[in-house]
Coordinates of C-alpha atoms in Angstrom, one line a residue:
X949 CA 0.0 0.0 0.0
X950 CA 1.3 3.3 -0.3
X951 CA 2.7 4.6 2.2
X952 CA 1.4 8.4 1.5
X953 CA -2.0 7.3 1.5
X954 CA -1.5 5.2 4.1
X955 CA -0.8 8.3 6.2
X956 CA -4.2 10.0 4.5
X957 CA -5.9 7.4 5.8
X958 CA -4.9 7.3 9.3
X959 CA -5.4 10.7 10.0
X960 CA -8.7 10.4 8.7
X961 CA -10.0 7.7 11.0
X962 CA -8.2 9.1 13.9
X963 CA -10.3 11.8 13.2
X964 CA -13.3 10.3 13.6
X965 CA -12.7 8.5 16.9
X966 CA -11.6 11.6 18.4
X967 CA -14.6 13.3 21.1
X968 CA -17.0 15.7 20.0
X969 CA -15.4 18.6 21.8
X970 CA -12.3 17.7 20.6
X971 CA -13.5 18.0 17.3
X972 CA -15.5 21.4 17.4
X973 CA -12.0 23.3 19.2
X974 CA -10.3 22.0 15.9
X975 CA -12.3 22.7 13.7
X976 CA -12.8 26.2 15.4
X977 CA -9.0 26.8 15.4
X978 CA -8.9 25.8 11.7
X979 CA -11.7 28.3 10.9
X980 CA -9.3 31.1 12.3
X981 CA -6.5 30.4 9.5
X982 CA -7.4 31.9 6.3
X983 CA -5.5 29.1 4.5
X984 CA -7.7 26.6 5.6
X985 CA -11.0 28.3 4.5
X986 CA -12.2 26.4 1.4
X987 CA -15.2 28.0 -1.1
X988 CA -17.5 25.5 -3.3
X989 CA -18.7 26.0 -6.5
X990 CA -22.6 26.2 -5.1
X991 CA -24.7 29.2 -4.0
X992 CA -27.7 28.1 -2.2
X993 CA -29.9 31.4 -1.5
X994 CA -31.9 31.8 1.7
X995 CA -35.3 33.1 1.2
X996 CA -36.1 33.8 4.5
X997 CA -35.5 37.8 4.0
X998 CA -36.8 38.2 0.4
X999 CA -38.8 40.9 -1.0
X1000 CA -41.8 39.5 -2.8
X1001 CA -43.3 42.6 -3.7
X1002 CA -39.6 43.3 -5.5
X1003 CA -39.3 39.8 -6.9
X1004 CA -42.8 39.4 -8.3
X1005 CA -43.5 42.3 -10.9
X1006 CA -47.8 41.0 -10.6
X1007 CA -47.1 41.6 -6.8
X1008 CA -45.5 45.0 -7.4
X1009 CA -48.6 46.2 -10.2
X1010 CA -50.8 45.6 -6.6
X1011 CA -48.9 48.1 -4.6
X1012 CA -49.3 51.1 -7.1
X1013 CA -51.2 54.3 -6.6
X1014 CA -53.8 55.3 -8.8
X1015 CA -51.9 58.2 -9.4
X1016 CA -48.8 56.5 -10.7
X1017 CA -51.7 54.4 -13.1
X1018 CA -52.9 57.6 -14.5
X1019 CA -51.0 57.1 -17.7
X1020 CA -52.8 54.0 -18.4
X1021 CA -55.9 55.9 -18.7
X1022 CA -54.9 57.6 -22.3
X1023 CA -55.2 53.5 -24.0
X1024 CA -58.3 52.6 -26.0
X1025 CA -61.8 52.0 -23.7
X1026 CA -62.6 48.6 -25.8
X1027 CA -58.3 47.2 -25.6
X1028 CA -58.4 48.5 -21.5
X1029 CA -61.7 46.8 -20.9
X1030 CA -60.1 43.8 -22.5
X1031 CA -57.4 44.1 -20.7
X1032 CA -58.7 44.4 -17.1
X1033 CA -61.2 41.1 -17.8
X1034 CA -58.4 39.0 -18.4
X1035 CA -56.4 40.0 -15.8
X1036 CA -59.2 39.5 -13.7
X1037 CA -59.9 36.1 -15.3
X1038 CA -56.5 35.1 -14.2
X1039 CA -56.4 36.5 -10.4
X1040 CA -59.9 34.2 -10.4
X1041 CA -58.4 31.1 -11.5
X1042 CA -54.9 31.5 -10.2
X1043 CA -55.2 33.3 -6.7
X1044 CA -59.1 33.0 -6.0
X1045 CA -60.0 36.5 -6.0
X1046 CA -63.5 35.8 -6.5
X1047 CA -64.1 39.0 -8.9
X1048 CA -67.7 39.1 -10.6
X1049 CA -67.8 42.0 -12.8
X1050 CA -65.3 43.8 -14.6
X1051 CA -64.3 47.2 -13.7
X1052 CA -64.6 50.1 -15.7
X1053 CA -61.2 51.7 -16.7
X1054 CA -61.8 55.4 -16.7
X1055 CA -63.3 55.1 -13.5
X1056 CA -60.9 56.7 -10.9
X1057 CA -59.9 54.2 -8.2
X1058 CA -62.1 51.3 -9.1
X1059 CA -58.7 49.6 -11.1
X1060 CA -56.7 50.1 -8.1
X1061 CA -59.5 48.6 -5.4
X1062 CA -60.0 45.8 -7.4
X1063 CA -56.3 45.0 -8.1
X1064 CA -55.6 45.9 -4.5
X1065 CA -57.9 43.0 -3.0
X1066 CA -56.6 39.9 -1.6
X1067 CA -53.1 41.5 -1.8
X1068 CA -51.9 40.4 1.6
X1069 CA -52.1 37.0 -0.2
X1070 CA -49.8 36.2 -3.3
X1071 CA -50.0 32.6 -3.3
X1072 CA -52.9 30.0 -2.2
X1073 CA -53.6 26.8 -2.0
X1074 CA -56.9 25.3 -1.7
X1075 CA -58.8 21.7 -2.3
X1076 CA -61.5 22.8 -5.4
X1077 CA -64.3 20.1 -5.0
X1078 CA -67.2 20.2 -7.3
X1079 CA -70.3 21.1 -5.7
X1080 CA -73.4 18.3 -6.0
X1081 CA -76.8 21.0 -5.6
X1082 CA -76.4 23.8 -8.4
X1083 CA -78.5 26.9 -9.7
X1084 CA -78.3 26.7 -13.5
X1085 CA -78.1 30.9 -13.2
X1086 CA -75.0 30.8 -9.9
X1087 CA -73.3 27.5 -10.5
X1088 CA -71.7 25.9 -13.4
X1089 CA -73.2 22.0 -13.9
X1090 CA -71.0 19.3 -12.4
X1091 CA -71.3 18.0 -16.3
X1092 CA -69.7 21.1 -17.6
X1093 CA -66.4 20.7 -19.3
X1094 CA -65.2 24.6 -18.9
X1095 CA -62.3 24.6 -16.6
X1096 CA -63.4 27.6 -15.5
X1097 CA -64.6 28.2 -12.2
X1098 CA -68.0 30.0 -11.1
X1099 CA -66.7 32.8 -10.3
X1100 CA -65.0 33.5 -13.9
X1101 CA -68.2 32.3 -15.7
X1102 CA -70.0 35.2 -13.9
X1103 CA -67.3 37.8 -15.0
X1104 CA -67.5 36.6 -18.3
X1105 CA -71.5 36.7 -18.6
X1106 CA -71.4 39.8 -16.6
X1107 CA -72.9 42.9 -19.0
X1108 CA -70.0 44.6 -20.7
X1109 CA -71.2 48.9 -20.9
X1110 CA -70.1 49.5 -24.9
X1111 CA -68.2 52.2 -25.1
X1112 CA -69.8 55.4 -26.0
X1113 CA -68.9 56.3 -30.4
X1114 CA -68.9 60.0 -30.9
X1115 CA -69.2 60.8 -34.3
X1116 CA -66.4 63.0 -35.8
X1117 CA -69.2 64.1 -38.5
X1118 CA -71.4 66.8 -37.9
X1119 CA -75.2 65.8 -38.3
X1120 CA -75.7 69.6 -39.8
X1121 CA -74.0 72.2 -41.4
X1122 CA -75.6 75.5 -41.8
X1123 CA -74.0 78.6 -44.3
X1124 CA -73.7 81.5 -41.7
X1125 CA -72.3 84.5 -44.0
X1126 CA -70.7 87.4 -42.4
X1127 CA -70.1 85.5 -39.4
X1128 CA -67.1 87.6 -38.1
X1129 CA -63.9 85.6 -37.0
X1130 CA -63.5 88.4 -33.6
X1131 CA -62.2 86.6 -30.7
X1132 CA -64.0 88.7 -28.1
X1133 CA -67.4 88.1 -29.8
X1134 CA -70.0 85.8 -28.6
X1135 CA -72.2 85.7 -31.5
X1136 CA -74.4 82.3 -31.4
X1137 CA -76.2 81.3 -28.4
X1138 CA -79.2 78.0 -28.3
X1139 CA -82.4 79.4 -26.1
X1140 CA -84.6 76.9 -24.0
X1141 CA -87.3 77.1 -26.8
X1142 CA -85.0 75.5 -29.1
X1143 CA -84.6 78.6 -31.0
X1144 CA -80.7 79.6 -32.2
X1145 CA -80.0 83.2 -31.9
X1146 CA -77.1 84.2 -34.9
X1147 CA -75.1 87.6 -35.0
X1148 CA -73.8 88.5 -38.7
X1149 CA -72.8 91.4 -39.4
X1150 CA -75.2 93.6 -38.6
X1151 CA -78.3 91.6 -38.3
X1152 CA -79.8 88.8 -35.7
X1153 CA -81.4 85.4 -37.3
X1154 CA -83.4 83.1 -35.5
X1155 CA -82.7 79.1 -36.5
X1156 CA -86.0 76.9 -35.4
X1157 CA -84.0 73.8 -34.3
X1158 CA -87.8 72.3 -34.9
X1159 CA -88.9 73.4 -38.4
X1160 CA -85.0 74.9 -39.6
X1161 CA -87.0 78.0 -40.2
X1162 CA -85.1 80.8 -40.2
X1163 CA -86.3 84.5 -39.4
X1164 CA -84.7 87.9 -39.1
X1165 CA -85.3 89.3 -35.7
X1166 CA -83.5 92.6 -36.3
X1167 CA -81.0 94.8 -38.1
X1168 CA -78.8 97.9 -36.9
X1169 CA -77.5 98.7 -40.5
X1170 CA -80.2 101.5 -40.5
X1171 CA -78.4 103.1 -37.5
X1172 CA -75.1 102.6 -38.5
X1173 CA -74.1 99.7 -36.0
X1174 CA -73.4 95.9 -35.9
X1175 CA -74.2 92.8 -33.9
X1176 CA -71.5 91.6 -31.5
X1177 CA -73.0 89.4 -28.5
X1178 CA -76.3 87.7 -28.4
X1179 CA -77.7 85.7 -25.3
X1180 CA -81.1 84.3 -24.4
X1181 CA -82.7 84.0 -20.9
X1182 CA -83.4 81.3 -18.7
X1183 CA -86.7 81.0 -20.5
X1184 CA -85.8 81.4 -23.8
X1185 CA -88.2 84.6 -24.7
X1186 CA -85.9 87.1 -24.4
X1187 CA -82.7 87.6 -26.4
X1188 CA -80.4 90.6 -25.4
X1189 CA -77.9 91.5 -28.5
X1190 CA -74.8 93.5 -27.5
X1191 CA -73.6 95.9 -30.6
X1192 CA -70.6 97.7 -31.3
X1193 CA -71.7 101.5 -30.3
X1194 CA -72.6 100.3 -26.3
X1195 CA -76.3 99.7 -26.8
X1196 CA -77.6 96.5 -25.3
X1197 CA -81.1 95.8 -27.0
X1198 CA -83.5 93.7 -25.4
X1199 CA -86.0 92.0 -28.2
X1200 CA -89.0 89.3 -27.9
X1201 CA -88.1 86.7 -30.1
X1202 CA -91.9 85.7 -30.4
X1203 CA -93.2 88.8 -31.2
X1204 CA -90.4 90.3 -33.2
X1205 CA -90.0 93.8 -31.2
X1206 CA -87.5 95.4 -29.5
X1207 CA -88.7 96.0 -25.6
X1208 CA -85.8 98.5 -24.5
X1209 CA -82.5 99.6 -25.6
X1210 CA -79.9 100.0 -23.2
X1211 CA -77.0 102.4 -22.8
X1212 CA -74.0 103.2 -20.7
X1213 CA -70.8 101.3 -22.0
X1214 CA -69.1 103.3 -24.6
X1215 CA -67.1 100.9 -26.0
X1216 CA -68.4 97.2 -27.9
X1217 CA -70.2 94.8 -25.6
X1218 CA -69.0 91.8 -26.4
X1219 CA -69.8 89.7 -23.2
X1220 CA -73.5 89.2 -22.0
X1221 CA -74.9 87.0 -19.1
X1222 CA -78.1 86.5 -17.9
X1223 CA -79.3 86.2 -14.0
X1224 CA -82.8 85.8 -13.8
X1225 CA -84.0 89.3 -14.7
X1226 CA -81.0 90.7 -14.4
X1227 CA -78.7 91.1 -17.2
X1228 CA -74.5 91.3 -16.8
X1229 CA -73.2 93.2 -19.9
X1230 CA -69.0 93.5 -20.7
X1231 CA -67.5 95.9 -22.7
X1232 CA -64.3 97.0 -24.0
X1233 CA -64.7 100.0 -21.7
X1234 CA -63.7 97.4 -18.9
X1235 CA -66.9 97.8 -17.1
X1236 CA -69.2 95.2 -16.4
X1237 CA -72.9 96.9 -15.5
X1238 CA -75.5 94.5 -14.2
X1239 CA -79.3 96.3 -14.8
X1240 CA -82.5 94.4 -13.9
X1241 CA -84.3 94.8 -17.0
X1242 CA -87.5 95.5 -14.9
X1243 CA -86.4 98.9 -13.6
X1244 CA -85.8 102.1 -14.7
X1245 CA -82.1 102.2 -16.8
X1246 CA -80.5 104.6 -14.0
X1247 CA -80.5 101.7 -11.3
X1248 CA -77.4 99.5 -12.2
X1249 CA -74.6 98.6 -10.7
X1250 CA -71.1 98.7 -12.5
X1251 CA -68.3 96.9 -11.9
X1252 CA -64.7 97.8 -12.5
X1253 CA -61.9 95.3 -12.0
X1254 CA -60.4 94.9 -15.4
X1255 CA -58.0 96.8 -17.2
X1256 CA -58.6 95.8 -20.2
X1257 CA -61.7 94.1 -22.4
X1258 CA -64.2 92.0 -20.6
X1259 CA -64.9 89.1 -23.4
X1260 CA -66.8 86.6 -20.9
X1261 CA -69.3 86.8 -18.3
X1262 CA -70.7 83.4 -16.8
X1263 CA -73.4 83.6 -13.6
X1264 CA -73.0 80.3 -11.5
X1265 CA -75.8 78.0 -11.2
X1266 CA -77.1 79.0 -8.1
X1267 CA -77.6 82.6 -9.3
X1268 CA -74.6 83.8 -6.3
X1269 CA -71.5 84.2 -8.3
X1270 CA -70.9 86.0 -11.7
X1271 CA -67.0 85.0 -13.3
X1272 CA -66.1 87.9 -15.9
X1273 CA -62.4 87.2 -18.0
X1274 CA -60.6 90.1 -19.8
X1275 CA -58.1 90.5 -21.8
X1276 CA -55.9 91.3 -18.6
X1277 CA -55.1 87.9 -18.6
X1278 CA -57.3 88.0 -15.3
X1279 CA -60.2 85.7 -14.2
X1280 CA -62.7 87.4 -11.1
X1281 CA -65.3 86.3 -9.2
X1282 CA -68.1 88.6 -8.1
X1283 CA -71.1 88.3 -5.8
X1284 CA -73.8 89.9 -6.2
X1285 CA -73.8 92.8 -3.5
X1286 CA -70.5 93.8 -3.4
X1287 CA -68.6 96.1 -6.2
X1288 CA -65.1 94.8 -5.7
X1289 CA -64.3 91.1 -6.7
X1290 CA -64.0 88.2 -4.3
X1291 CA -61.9 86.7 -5.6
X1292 CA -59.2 87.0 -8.4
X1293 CA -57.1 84.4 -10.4
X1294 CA -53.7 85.7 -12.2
X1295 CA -52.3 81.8 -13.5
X1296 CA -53.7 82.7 -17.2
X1297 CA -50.9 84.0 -19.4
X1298 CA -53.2 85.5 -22.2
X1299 CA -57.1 86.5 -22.5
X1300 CA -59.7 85.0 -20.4
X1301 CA -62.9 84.4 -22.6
X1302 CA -63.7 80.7 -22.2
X1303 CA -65.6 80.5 -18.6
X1304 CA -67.8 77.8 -17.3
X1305 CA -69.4 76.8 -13.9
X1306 CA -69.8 73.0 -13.5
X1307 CA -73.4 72.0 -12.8
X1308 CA -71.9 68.8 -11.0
X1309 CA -69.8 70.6 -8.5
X1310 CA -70.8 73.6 -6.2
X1311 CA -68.4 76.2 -6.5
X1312 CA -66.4 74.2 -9.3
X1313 CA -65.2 76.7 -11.8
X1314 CA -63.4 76.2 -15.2
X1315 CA -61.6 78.8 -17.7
X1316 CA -59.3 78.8 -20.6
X1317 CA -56.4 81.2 -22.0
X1318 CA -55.7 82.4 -24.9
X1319 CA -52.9 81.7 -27.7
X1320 CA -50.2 82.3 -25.2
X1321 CA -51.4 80.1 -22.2
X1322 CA -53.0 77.0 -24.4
X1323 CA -54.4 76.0 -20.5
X1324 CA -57.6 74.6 -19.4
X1325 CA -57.5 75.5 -15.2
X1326 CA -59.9 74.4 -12.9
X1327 CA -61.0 76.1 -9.4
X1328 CA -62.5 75.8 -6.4
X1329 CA -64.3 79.0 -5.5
X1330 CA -65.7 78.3 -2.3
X1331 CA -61.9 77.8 -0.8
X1332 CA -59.8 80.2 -3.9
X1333 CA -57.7 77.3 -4.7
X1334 CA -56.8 75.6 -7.8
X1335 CA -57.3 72.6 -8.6
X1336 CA -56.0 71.6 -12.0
X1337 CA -54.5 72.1 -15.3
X1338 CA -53.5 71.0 -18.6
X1339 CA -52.1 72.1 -21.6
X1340 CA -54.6 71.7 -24.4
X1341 CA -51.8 72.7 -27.4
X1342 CA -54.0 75.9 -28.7
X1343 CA -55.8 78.8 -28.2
X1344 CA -58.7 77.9 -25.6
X1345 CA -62.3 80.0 -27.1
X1346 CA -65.2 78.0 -25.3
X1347 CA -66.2 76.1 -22.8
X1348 CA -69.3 74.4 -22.2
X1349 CA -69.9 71.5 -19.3
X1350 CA -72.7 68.6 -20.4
X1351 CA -75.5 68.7 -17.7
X1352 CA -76.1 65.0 -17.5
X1353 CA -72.5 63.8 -16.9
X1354 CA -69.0 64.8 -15.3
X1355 CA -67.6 65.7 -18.7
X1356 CA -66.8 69.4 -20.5
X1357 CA -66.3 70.4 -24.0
X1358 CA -63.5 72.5 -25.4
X1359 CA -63.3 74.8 -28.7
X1360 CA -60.1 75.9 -29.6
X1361 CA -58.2 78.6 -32.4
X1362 CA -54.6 78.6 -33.1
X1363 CA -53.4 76.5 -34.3
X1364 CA -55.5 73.1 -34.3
X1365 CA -59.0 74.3 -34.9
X1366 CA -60.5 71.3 -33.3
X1367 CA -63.1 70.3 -30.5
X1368 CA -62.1 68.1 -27.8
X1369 CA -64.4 66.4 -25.6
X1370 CA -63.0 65.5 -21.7
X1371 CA -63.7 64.0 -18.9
X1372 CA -63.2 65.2 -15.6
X1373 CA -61.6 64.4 -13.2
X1374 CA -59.2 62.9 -15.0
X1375 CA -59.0 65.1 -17.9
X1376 CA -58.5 62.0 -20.4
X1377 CA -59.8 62.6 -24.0
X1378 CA -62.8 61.6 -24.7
X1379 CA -63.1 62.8 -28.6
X1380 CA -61.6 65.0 -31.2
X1381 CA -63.3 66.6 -33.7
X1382 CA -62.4 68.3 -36.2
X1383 CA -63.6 70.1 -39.6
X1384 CA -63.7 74.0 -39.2
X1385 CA -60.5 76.0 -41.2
X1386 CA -60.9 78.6 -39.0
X1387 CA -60.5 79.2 -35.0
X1388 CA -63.8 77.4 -33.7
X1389 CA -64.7 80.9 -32.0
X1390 CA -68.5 80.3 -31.1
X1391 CA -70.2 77.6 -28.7
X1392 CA -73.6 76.8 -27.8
X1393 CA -75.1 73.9 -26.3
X1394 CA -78.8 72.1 -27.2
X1395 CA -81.7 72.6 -24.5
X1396 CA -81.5 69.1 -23.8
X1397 CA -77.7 68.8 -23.4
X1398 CA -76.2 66.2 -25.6
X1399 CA -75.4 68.2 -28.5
X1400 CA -73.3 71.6 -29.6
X1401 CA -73.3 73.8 -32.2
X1402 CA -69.8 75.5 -33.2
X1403 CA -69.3 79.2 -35.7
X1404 CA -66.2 80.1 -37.4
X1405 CA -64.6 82.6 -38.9
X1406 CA -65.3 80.0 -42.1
X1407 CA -68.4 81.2 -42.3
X1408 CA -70.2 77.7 -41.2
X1409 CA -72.5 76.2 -38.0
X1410 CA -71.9 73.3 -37.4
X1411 CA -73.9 70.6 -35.0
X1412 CA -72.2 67.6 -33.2
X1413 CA -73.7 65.1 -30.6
X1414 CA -71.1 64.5 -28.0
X1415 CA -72.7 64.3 -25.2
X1416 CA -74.5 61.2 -23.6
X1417 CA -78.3 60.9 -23.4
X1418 CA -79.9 62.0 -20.0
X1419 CA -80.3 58.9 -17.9
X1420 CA -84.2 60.7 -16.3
X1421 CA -86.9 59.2 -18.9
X1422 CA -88.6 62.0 -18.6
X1423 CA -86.8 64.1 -20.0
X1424 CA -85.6 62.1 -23.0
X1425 CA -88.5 62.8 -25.4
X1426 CA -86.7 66.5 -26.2
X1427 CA -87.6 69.0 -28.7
X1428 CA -84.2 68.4 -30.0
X1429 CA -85.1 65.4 -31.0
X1430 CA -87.3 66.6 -33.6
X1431 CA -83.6 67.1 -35.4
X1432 CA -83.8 63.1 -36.6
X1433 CA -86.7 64.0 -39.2
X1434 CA -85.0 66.9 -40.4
X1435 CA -81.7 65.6 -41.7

């Protein structure tokens, strides 16, 4: 044998008969020599400390808040719904989540709850046994051969809401000659009788929404004046029609007559808002007078706050607030006793004109700027703060909220031309429309909400239905619905 491992083996079993203490104290002092230290090849991990949320993307998704989500909002509605059934398919059949119905993408917070339960919980393991008794409408037959379970066959016969289509055509087009491209002008405005009041040049036509009759209410060329602001009451029997010398002339649009002309600015009015019986008129005199068309002309009230034009007035719904925006760059907020502002916003970098109170949302204010700000800007009146913002890539003219859901539509000039539909809160597109060459200067929206009309310095009306239907029954049967024979 030789005699080397001879001597290898020796040592070896002389080893192993020596006592366990023995043992551990050499080992120990071998430990302490850095020669003796031996690495394998191996690296077994330990587990015990891991990060599963880190690990496990899925496990991560969970953790997210909605506002890190928001850019998933801008994907298609039909590719997101899609997407959020199968996911919630799989957490049925791989973690048990038990979801039912699937949950609407452009909702805020609903992706996050959803994707948020059973979180605590990555991993499950459970005996599935086939239930004996079952409902044909709850339970899935013992027979069946889907591998499903019953909790995925109810989210996929749940009802799926089709997304809403919004035409990018307009159902109507109407010629509108001498329908002046002026960004401080408001020259269309729709009455609650269905009627559409039209400045151009220097008459006023009436558009029967009902019959497409149209009718010439008045004309200032005899006194040397033009048309530039029109606005109906709540009622719709009244229009007042600002003009270019100052006046502010109240007609009857059923009996074709003038009731009173009103004086006082001496500049263009091109801003006028109605309050009951009491009527708001802007000028470029950078007064705003308020008169109650039921009293002498001497008792009014003016107000001076701007230092340059007034191009929007807007009364909030609950007849407490008026909103006026100049060409200042400045957006106020008046009540209706005092003469100095409440409140006054200075974020706009260019003129004021678009101005709308959400019906939704006490106190809930929106306004756009002008070619130089691009901005849509939200506010909270009731506290003075702002809210939100976003840059809508061109001039902002109009604003006009839907009164039957959370949503608000945009017209815009320089440089796109277009119409864009959004929802708020979230301020995600909803549509685009486009087909005006000019600035889309002129909004107004249908008596029964769910469609516009736009004017442009193209000389063209054009109607668009972008707005949902009114869920109240009653109230679906509109006049405007008389528009469907007429086309």
């Amino acid at each position: 044998m030789d005699q080397e491992y001879e001597r290898r083996l020796l040592r070896q079993i002389n080893h192993q008969n020596l006592p366990t203490e023995a043992r551990l104290s050499k080992c120990a002092s071998a430990t302490c020599s850095p020669v003796s230290v031996k690495s394998g090849d191996r690296f077994i991990p330990t587990r015990a400390g891991s990060n599963w949320s880190i690990n496990f993307h899925y496990a991560n998704e969970n953790c997210r808040s909605p506002n890190q989500n928001h850019k998933a909002k801008d994907a298609s509605s039909d590719s997101s719904k899609d997407a959020m059934a199968y996911a919630a398919l799989l957490r049925n059949e791989l973690l048990g989540a038990g979801i039912e119905t699937v949950p609407d993408p452009h909702t805020d917070d609903r992706r996050h709850a959803v994707l948020s339960q059973d979180s605590h919980s990555l991993f499950r393991y459970t005996v599935h046994t086939k239930r004996v008794p079952f409902d044909s409408d709850n339970e899935v037959s013992p027979y069946s051969l889907s591998p499903l379970s019953n909790k995925s066959h109810k989210l996929l016969r749940s009802p799926r809401k089709p997304a809403r289509k919004i035409s990018k055509i307009p159902f109507k087009v109407l010629d509108a000659p001498e329908l002046q491209d002026d960004f401080y002008l408001n020259l269309v405005d729709w009455s609650a009788g269905n009627l559409l009041s039209v400045g151009l040049g220097a008459c006023v036509y009436l558009w029967s929404a009902c019959t497409s009759q149209v009718t010439r209410l008045c004309d200032l060329s005899v006194d040397g004046d033009s048309v530039t602001s029109v606005c109906w009451n709540e009622r719709g029997s009244l229009v007042a029609v600002g003009t270019h010398k100052g006046y502010v002339q109240i007609w009857d649009a059923a009996g074709g007559r003038k009731l009173t002309s009103l004086e006082g600015h001496s500049a263009r009015v091109g801003a006028l808002a109605w309050n009951g019986e009491q009527l708001s008129s802007g000028s470029r005199d950078r007064v705003i007078l308020q008169r109650d068309v039921r009293t002498p002309p001497s008792a009014e009230r003016r107000l001076q706050g701007h230092r340059q034009e007034v191009c929007g007035l807007k009364w909030s719904p609950d007849h407490q607030h008026l909103a006026s925006g100049g060409n200042d760059n400045k957006l106020l907020v008046w009540n209706s006793s005092s003469l100095l502002p409440v409140q006054q916003y200075s974020d706009h970098l260019a003129a004021v004109k678009a101005i709308a109170w959400s019906p939704h949302q006490h106190g809930l204010l929106a306004s756009g700027g002008g070619t130089a700000d691009r901005c849509l800007r939200f506010w909270n009146t009731l506290t003075g703060q702002a809210l939100q913002s976003t840059d809508t890539g061109s001039q902002v003219c109009n604003l006009a909220w839907s009164k039957h859901a959370n949503e608000l539509v945009s017209t815009h000039g320089y440089s796109q031309n277009q119409i864009l539909v959004w929802k708020y809160p979230s301020l995600t597109q909803v549509a685009k429309l486009t087909g005006h060459s000019y600035r889309v200067l002129y909004l107004a929206v249908s008596p029964d909400g769910e469609a516009i009309v736009t004017g442009a310095g193209d000389e063209t009306l054009r109607f668009w239905n972008v707005f949902s239907k009114t869920r109240c029954t009653k109230e679906s049967k509109s006049v405007l619905n008389l528009f469907t024979r007429i086309r």
